């Protein structure tokens, strides 16, 4: 037998005897055990990663760490166990969007979102298509999400532009005609035009507008322009002892001030403080006992929630009431009780003709409020027929401007849902007949303005008895045999009373395009805003927002809110704050250095300081610093000034006060772009000569360029910025040292303390703002002589005008500066007076001609 071979293994340190054979069953048993361990490791791997982290990269999602359903099914159980071990709380299932959009939950969400800002009836329609802004306590549409600036102008000029102005507040005044006229004489002035008691308005056939001021403060402290309409009456209007009803339509920004002045002038007190018995007196029987009366049925929760949404909500709430028992004057605050739409353009007439169909009265039909009204008022049926006949004759007109200016027309129309087309259709005027339009105007009835909307009971009852859109759709699905055919129940639907107010647009051909801005205003009861809105849209009206109010006013050569009114001052302060914040959000190398460009106030028009600088009498300077400026509204003085500008009168009106501003409309002579708050400057003789030379040579360069000025505060700003940065670094280093010192003794993790440098940074920003824009107007002539050309006015709104095909602006100038300019133009033999305008972001001066606006 051979001896065993000896082998040396260095790891064992000795010799090892290897067997010559190996038992198979033992080898197989060991391999099976190893395979079992390997399979177990594969099935249950030991890893520090989470389950969703072990997936391939193309399958990983951020939401997997929160939602197990994002993982494959075979990994969800392991993921839940890992999350449970980590102590992460189990998330409740989020309700689906379908659940959140259920009518009850959706309405509850709408009510929550209306706590801060009031919604109009058309809010949801606008919110899907418009940029919404918060203004005056409302959530209003600003502009369309599409690029519709040019399209809206075309609609206002040639077609039909539709705007929702239901945010205007309606104030109702009831009292004797003489008492109301006497009260408004304290708030208005006959120098600004016709009064509120003029015969053309007192009949109720026309709507008027007046400028309101503080009690006895004319011409200063203007509140704003207010539209008004008298309730038409069949009695003689010259009798001043008959009770009358007056509606005032006020802009929401001026509404609190106007309401305060009305309460003060008419000595009104709130009627809500008067105690009223809660339970009415119970009727008695013949025996003298109390008759048992059934209690009124409580309103269902679903009905209560339905009435708490939309504008018609406030129609059922207790409106604010004020009264004067001595003068028998009552004031009702009808805020958010009615809707008002504005249609602008020549096709507004056609759109309304196709949308509003007069209701055909049938005595054998199901009784509605119209049957009850005709039964109580015997003459109402004749008035309804005359109104319907006149409206049918208006179908032959091509534009609203062909009718009587500011006329009021009341109609009882069919439900607009009945005449709505399936597809959006452009409403066009019908073929003109040979009937004379003059005959239509001469044969106007005196009862066209009588409407049921003046009756509060009927007005509120319309909302309760109207068929909701969902109910109307169900009835159509149930009764409509032929698609599109009219059902029997539709003929029995109640009529909708509306009031149409004509707007003539521009009436001075020498000033602006004749007839631009004409259209209709539609007043309708609450609850019918959305059906009428959709019908007008389907008949071709172009929707617009708040931006279009400013655009139309600018194209007409005026301004929506004058600078001396309540709305104008609030708007100027808001814009100044927004533009200043936007300016200082930019880095220093991206800001315009207005000090080098010689611009004192780039984000607001300092009219008070401008008037002070142009005042030559030193005794009036102290008065001008305390008193406020005002816009010249005296029609007689404006007419005299217009004659002087046209060269027909050589004397400048000396009656114009020094602390007033004159509104002018500017038009660029050649090239040049303007922005808001542009400077209006007085040219020199050399500027006129240089302009003539450039015209001959066809040169379009600016007349004059302002030289750059040195910025004395530039070094100070750099020094302060460097010092501020060093201070922040030292404070941080100090906090780091404190942290490291605490780490030496602490056994837990130490965090660096917060900076708490908000106050320091705010003070630094305040100092830097003063160095960038030092709007210090205390020094004399700081505004008038801020640049090489004397500044005598500011352009508040400037933009490209489509009617003029060039850049135009609306601005305000001082009387002394205008007098100096007109004298200079007369000396240099300039036929058309011109002035210099300068963009605040540019150093170039360019010539512009101007016109005087008489209907301020």
Short mmCIF file of C-alpha atoms in Angstrom, two decimals, residues 540-843:
data_model
loop_
_atom_site.label_atom_id
_atom_site.label_comp_id
_atom_site.label_asym_id
_atom_site.label_seq_id
_atom_site.Cartn_x
_atom_site.Cartn_y
_atom_site.Cartn_z
CA UNK A 540 -71.55 87.25 -31.68
CA UNK A 541 -70.63 89.63 -28.83
CA UNK A 542 -66.92 89.75 -27.93
CA UNK A 543 -66.28 89.52 -24.16
CA UNK A 544 -64.00 92.07 -22.50
CA UNK A 545 -62.71 92.93 -19.04
CA UNK A 546 -61.51 95.88 -16.99
CA UNK A 547 -58.72 96.58 -19.46
CA UNK A 548 -61.28 97.40 -22.14
CA UNK A 549 -62.87 100.10 -19.96
CA UNK A 550 -59.55 101.95 -19.95
CA UNK A 551 -58.96 101.26 -23.65
CA UNK A 552 -62.33 102.63 -24.77
CA UNK A 553 -61.93 105.72 -22.60
CA UNK A 554 -58.45 106.33 -24.02
CA UNK A 555 -59.65 105.87 -27.59
CA UNK A 556 -62.41 108.40 -26.90
CA UNK A 557 -59.80 110.89 -25.74
CA UNK A 558 -60.63 110.91 -22.05
CA UNK A 559 -59.84 109.01 -18.87
CA UNK A 560 -61.99 106.64 -16.88
CA UNK A 561 -61.01 108.00 -13.44
CA UNK A 562 -59.81 111.61 -13.18
CA UNK A 563 -56.82 112.21 -10.88
CA UNK A 564 -58.73 114.40 -8.42
CA UNK A 565 -61.51 111.87 -7.75
CA UNK A 566 -61.53 109.24 -5.04
CA UNK A 567 -60.99 106.43 -7.54
CA UNK A 568 -58.21 108.35 -9.29
CA UNK A 569 -56.28 108.96 -6.08
CA UNK A 570 -56.59 105.35 -4.95
CA UNK A 571 -55.51 104.10 -8.38
CA UNK A 572 -52.52 106.47 -8.46
CA UNK A 573 -51.34 105.37 -5.00
CA UNK A 574 -51.71 101.69 -5.89
CA UNK A 575 -49.81 102.04 -9.16
CA UNK A 576 -47.04 104.00 -7.47
CA UNK A 577 -46.58 101.28 -4.89
CA UNK A 578 -46.63 98.46 -7.45
CA UNK A 579 -44.24 100.14 -9.90
CA UNK A 580 -41.81 101.12 -7.14
CA UNK A 581 -41.75 97.57 -5.78
CA UNK A 582 -41.18 96.20 -9.29
CA UNK A 583 -38.37 98.70 -9.87
CA UNK A 584 -36.45 97.78 -6.71
CA UNK A 585 -36.86 94.05 -7.32
CA UNK A 586 -34.51 94.40 -10.26
CA UNK A 587 -30.74 94.21 -9.74
CA UNK A 588 -28.92 97.56 -9.72
CA UNK A 589 -27.45 97.08 -13.21
CA UNK A 590 -30.94 96.55 -14.68
CA UNK A 591 -32.54 99.71 -13.26
CA UNK A 592 -32.97 102.99 -15.07
CA UNK A 593 -30.95 105.68 -13.31
CA UNK A 594 -33.57 108.40 -13.23
CA UNK A 595 -31.23 110.83 -11.46
CA UNK A 596 -28.89 110.83 -14.45
CA UNK A 597 -31.91 111.21 -16.75
CA UNK A 598 -33.25 114.19 -14.72
CA UNK A 599 -36.55 112.51 -13.80
CA UNK A 600 -37.90 113.44 -10.37
CA UNK A 601 -40.98 111.21 -10.16
CA UNK A 602 -41.09 108.29 -12.64
CA UNK A 603 -43.99 106.37 -11.07
CA UNK A 604 -46.52 109.06 -10.22
CA UNK A 605 -47.57 112.52 -11.34
CA UNK A 606 -46.78 115.10 -8.60
CA UNK A 607 -49.57 117.51 -9.53
CA UNK A 608 -49.65 119.30 -6.17
CA UNK A 609 -45.93 120.14 -6.32
CA UNK A 610 -46.23 121.08 -10.01
CA UNK A 611 -48.97 123.62 -9.27
CA UNK A 612 -46.92 124.98 -6.39
CA UNK A 613 -43.89 125.50 -8.63
CA UNK A 614 -45.94 127.38 -11.25
CA UNK A 615 -47.55 129.70 -8.70
CA UNK A 616 -46.03 133.16 -8.94
CA UNK A 617 -47.80 134.66 -5.92
CA UNK A 618 -45.77 133.75 -2.80
CA UNK A 619 -48.82 134.20 -0.56
CA UNK A 620 -50.59 131.30 -2.27
CA UNK A 621 -47.71 128.83 -2.00
CA UNK A 622 -48.51 127.92 1.61
CA UNK A 623 -52.17 127.43 0.70
CA UNK A 624 -51.33 125.18 -2.25
CA UNK A 625 -49.25 122.86 -0.07
CA UNK A 626 -52.28 122.13 2.10
CA UNK A 627 -55.15 122.31 -0.39
CA UNK A 628 -55.64 119.71 -3.06
CA UNK A 629 -55.68 120.27 -6.80
CA UNK A 630 -58.76 119.84 -8.97
CA UNK A 631 -59.60 119.38 -12.62
CA UNK A 632 -61.18 122.28 -14.50
CA UNK A 633 -64.80 121.28 -15.23
CA UNK A 634 -66.36 124.70 -15.79
CA UNK A 635 -67.96 124.46 -19.25
CA UNK A 636 -67.93 128.23 -19.81
CA UNK A 637 -64.23 128.58 -18.98
CA UNK A 638 -63.38 125.56 -21.12
CA UNK A 639 -65.24 127.06 -24.07
CA UNK A 640 -63.36 130.36 -23.68
CA UNK A 641 -60.07 128.50 -23.45
CA UNK A 642 -60.89 126.52 -26.60
CA UNK A 643 -61.49 129.75 -28.53
CA UNK A 644 -58.15 131.08 -27.31
CA UNK A 645 -56.32 127.90 -28.40
CA UNK A 646 -57.96 128.06 -31.83
CA UNK A 647 -56.88 131.68 -32.21
CA UNK A 648 -60.43 133.07 -32.24
CA UNK A 649 -59.87 134.89 -28.96
CA UNK A 650 -56.66 136.70 -28.06
CA UNK A 651 -57.28 136.86 -24.31
CA UNK A 652 -56.46 133.96 -22.03
CA UNK A 653 -59.32 133.42 -19.51
CA UNK A 654 -58.21 135.07 -16.31
CA UNK A 655 -60.99 133.43 -14.29
CA UNK A 656 -59.21 130.07 -14.37
CA UNK A 657 -57.86 129.38 -10.85
CA UNK A 658 -54.17 128.68 -10.38
CA UNK A 659 -54.66 125.46 -8.42
CA UNK A 660 -56.54 123.63 -11.19
CA UNK A 661 -55.41 121.32 -13.98
CA UNK A 662 -56.61 121.33 -17.58
CA UNK A 663 -57.17 118.04 -19.38
CA UNK A 664 -55.64 117.81 -22.87
CA UNK A 665 -55.44 115.10 -25.47
CA UNK A 666 -51.99 114.79 -27.10
CA UNK A 667 -51.07 113.29 -30.45
CA UNK A 668 -47.48 112.72 -31.54
CA UNK A 669 -46.47 114.65 -34.66
CA UNK A 670 -44.05 112.01 -35.91
CA UNK A 671 -42.16 109.16 -34.35
CA UNK A 672 -41.76 108.49 -30.67
CA UNK A 673 -43.30 106.28 -28.03
CA UNK A 674 -44.90 107.44 -24.81
CA UNK A 675 -45.61 105.76 -21.51
CA UNK A 676 -47.57 106.69 -18.45
CA UNK A 677 -46.25 109.64 -16.44
CA UNK A 678 -44.54 111.19 -19.46
CA UNK A 679 -43.36 114.78 -19.07
CA UNK A 680 -45.13 117.65 -20.86
CA UNK A 681 -42.62 120.45 -21.40
CA UNK A 682 -42.55 123.96 -22.83
CA UNK A 683 -40.36 124.21 -25.96
CA UNK A 684 -37.99 127.05 -26.80
CA UNK A 685 -37.69 129.15 -29.94
CA UNK A 686 -34.72 127.06 -31.03
CA UNK A 687 -36.84 123.90 -30.79
CA UNK A 688 -39.41 125.30 -33.22
CA UNK A 689 -36.69 126.34 -35.69
CA UNK A 690 -34.97 122.98 -35.42
CA UNK A 691 -38.28 121.21 -35.99
CA UNK A 692 -38.93 123.17 -39.22
CA UNK A 693 -35.44 122.36 -40.44
CA UNK A 694 -35.93 118.65 -39.75
CA UNK A 695 -39.29 118.65 -41.56
CA UNK A 696 -37.71 120.12 -44.70
CA UNK A 697 -34.89 117.58 -44.61
CA UNK A 698 -37.14 114.63 -43.74
CA UNK A 699 -35.19 114.05 -40.53
CA UNK A 700 -37.02 112.08 -37.82
CA UNK A 701 -34.48 112.57 -35.04
CA UNK A 702 -35.65 113.98 -31.71
CA UNK A 703 -35.83 117.74 -31.40
CA UNK A 704 -33.71 117.80 -28.27
CA UNK A 705 -31.89 115.24 -26.13
CA UNK A 706 -31.46 115.71 -22.42
CA UNK A 707 -27.78 115.53 -21.36
CA UNK A 708 -26.82 113.05 -18.69
CA UNK A 709 -26.43 114.42 -15.20
CA UNK A 710 -23.89 113.19 -12.63
CA UNK A 711 -25.23 110.87 -9.98
CA UNK A 712 -23.77 112.21 -6.74
CA UNK A 713 -25.26 109.36 -4.71
CA UNK A 714 -23.60 106.59 -6.73
CA UNK A 715 -20.49 106.43 -4.54
CA UNK A 716 -22.62 106.55 -1.42
CA UNK A 717 -24.72 103.62 -2.66
CA UNK A 718 -21.62 101.52 -3.41
CA UNK A 719 -20.14 102.31 -0.01
CA UNK A 720 -23.35 101.45 1.81
CA UNK A 721 -23.75 98.24 -0.18
CA UNK A 722 -20.21 97.13 0.62
CA UNK A 723 -20.58 98.05 4.29
CA UNK A 724 -23.89 96.18 4.50
CA UNK A 725 -22.38 93.03 3.01
CA UNK A 726 -19.43 93.15 5.39
CA UNK A 727 -21.78 93.58 8.35
CA UNK A 728 -23.83 90.54 7.32
CA UNK A 729 -20.65 88.48 6.94
CA UNK A 730 -19.40 89.49 10.40
CA UNK A 731 -22.74 88.58 11.96
CA UNK A 732 -22.68 85.18 10.30
CA UNK A 733 -19.09 84.54 11.38
CA UNK A 734 -20.10 85.41 14.91
CA UNK A 735 -22.96 82.90 14.83
CA UNK A 736 -20.61 80.24 13.44
CA UNK A 737 -18.14 80.79 16.29
CA UNK A 738 -20.92 80.47 18.84
CA UNK A 739 -22.03 77.23 17.21
CA UNK A 740 -18.55 75.70 17.24
CA UNK A 741 -18.06 76.66 20.85
CA UNK A 742 -21.31 74.91 21.79
CA UNK A 743 -20.31 71.79 19.86
CA UNK A 744 -17.30 71.31 22.11
CA UNK A 745 -19.44 70.68 25.19
CA UNK A 746 -22.76 69.52 23.72
CA UNK A 747 -23.52 65.82 23.21
CA UNK A 748 -26.36 66.50 20.77
CA UNK A 749 -26.39 68.08 17.37
CA UNK A 750 -26.06 71.88 17.45
CA UNK A 751 -27.68 74.11 14.85
CA UNK A 752 -26.63 77.59 13.89
CA UNK A 753 -28.85 80.32 15.33
CA UNK A 754 -31.16 82.23 12.95
CA UNK A 755 -29.93 85.46 11.44
CA UNK A 756 -32.70 87.80 12.67
CA UNK A 757 -31.51 90.50 10.30
CA UNK A 758 -34.88 91.35 8.74
CA UNK A 759 -35.01 94.77 10.39
CA UNK A 760 -31.44 95.49 9.35
CA UNK A 761 -32.13 94.52 5.73
CA UNK A 762 -35.34 96.58 5.65
CA UNK A 763 -33.53 99.67 6.89
CA UNK A 764 -30.79 99.15 4.30
CA UNK A 765 -33.42 98.85 1.54
CA UNK A 766 -35.10 102.02 2.74
CA UNK A 767 -31.83 103.94 2.64
CA UNK A 768 -30.99 102.61 -0.81
CA UNK A 769 -34.44 103.53 -2.13
CA UNK A 770 -33.96 107.11 -1.01
CA UNK A 771 -30.59 107.22 -2.74
CA UNK A 772 -32.03 105.78 -5.97
CA UNK A 773 -35.26 107.82 -6.07
CA UNK A 774 -35.04 110.83 -3.73
CA UNK A 775 -38.60 112.10 -4.28
CA UNK A 776 -38.10 115.18 -2.15
CA UNK A 777 -40.40 117.97 -3.38
CA UNK A 778 -39.78 120.39 -0.51
CA UNK A 779 -37.30 122.50 -2.47
CA UNK A 780 -38.75 125.11 -4.79
CA UNK A 781 -38.87 124.46 -8.55
CA UNK A 782 -37.89 120.81 -8.06
CA UNK A 783 -40.61 119.58 -10.44
CA UNK A 784 -40.90 122.48 -12.85
CA UNK A 785 -37.17 122.79 -13.55
CA UNK A 786 -36.08 119.20 -13.12
CA UNK A 787 -34.66 119.07 -16.67
CA UNK A 788 -33.51 121.40 -19.46
CA UNK A 789 -37.11 122.11 -20.55
CA UNK A 790 -39.68 123.44 -18.11
CA UNK A 791 -42.27 120.86 -17.13
CA UNK A 792 -45.85 122.15 -16.95
CA UNK A 793 -47.82 118.88 -17.01
CA UNK A 794 -47.88 115.09 -16.92
CA UNK A 795 -49.48 112.49 -19.20
CA UNK A 796 -51.30 109.99 -16.97
CA UNK A 797 -52.25 107.46 -19.68
CA UNK A 798 -50.37 106.93 -22.95
CA UNK A 799 -50.67 104.22 -25.56
CA UNK A 800 -50.92 103.59 -29.28
CA UNK A 801 -54.31 104.77 -30.54
CA UNK A 802 -56.00 102.81 -33.30
CA UNK A 803 -58.39 105.64 -34.13
CA UNK A 804 -55.50 108.08 -34.63
CA UNK A 805 -52.98 105.52 -35.97
CA UNK A 806 -50.23 106.92 -33.78
CA UNK A 807 -49.23 107.25 -30.14
CA UNK A 808 -51.62 109.41 -28.11
CA UNK A 809 -51.89 110.38 -24.47
CA UNK A 810 -54.25 112.03 -22.00
CA UNK A 811 -52.52 114.55 -19.78
CA UNK A 812 -53.08 117.47 -17.43
CA UNK A 813 -51.28 120.82 -17.52
CA UNK A 814 -51.20 123.92 -15.34
CA UNK A 815 -52.95 127.10 -16.52
CA UNK A 816 -49.80 129.20 -16.13
CA UNK A 817 -47.74 126.77 -18.20
CA UNK A 818 -50.40 126.56 -20.91
CA UNK A 819 -50.63 130.34 -21.06
CA UNK A 820 -46.86 130.59 -21.49
CA UNK A 821 -46.90 127.94 -24.23
CA UNK A 822 -49.72 129.60 -26.19
CA UNK A 823 -47.95 132.96 -25.97
CA UNK A 824 -44.76 131.39 -27.31
CA UNK A 825 -46.61 129.71 -30.17
CA UNK A 826 -48.21 133.03 -31.08
CA UNK A 827 -44.81 134.78 -31.10
CA UNK A 828 -43.24 132.13 -33.32
CA UNK A 829 -46.22 132.13 -35.75
CA UNK A 830 -47.11 128.47 -35.13
CA UNK A 831 -50.55 127.78 -36.56
CA UNK A 832 -51.23 124.68 -34.51
CA UNK A 833 -50.05 124.90 -30.88
CA UNK A 834 -47.52 122.22 -29.99
CA UNK A 835 -45.53 121.15 -26.94
CA UNK A 836 -42.74 118.74 -26.11
CA UNK A 837 -43.35 115.30 -24.65
CA UNK A 838 -40.73 113.06 -23.13
CA UNK A 839 -40.86 109.43 -22.11
CA UNK A 840 -39.61 108.98 -18.51
CA UNK A 841 -37.36 106.14 -19.72
CA UNK A 842 -35.84 108.20 -22.53
CA UNK A 843 -33.89 111.44 -22.88
#
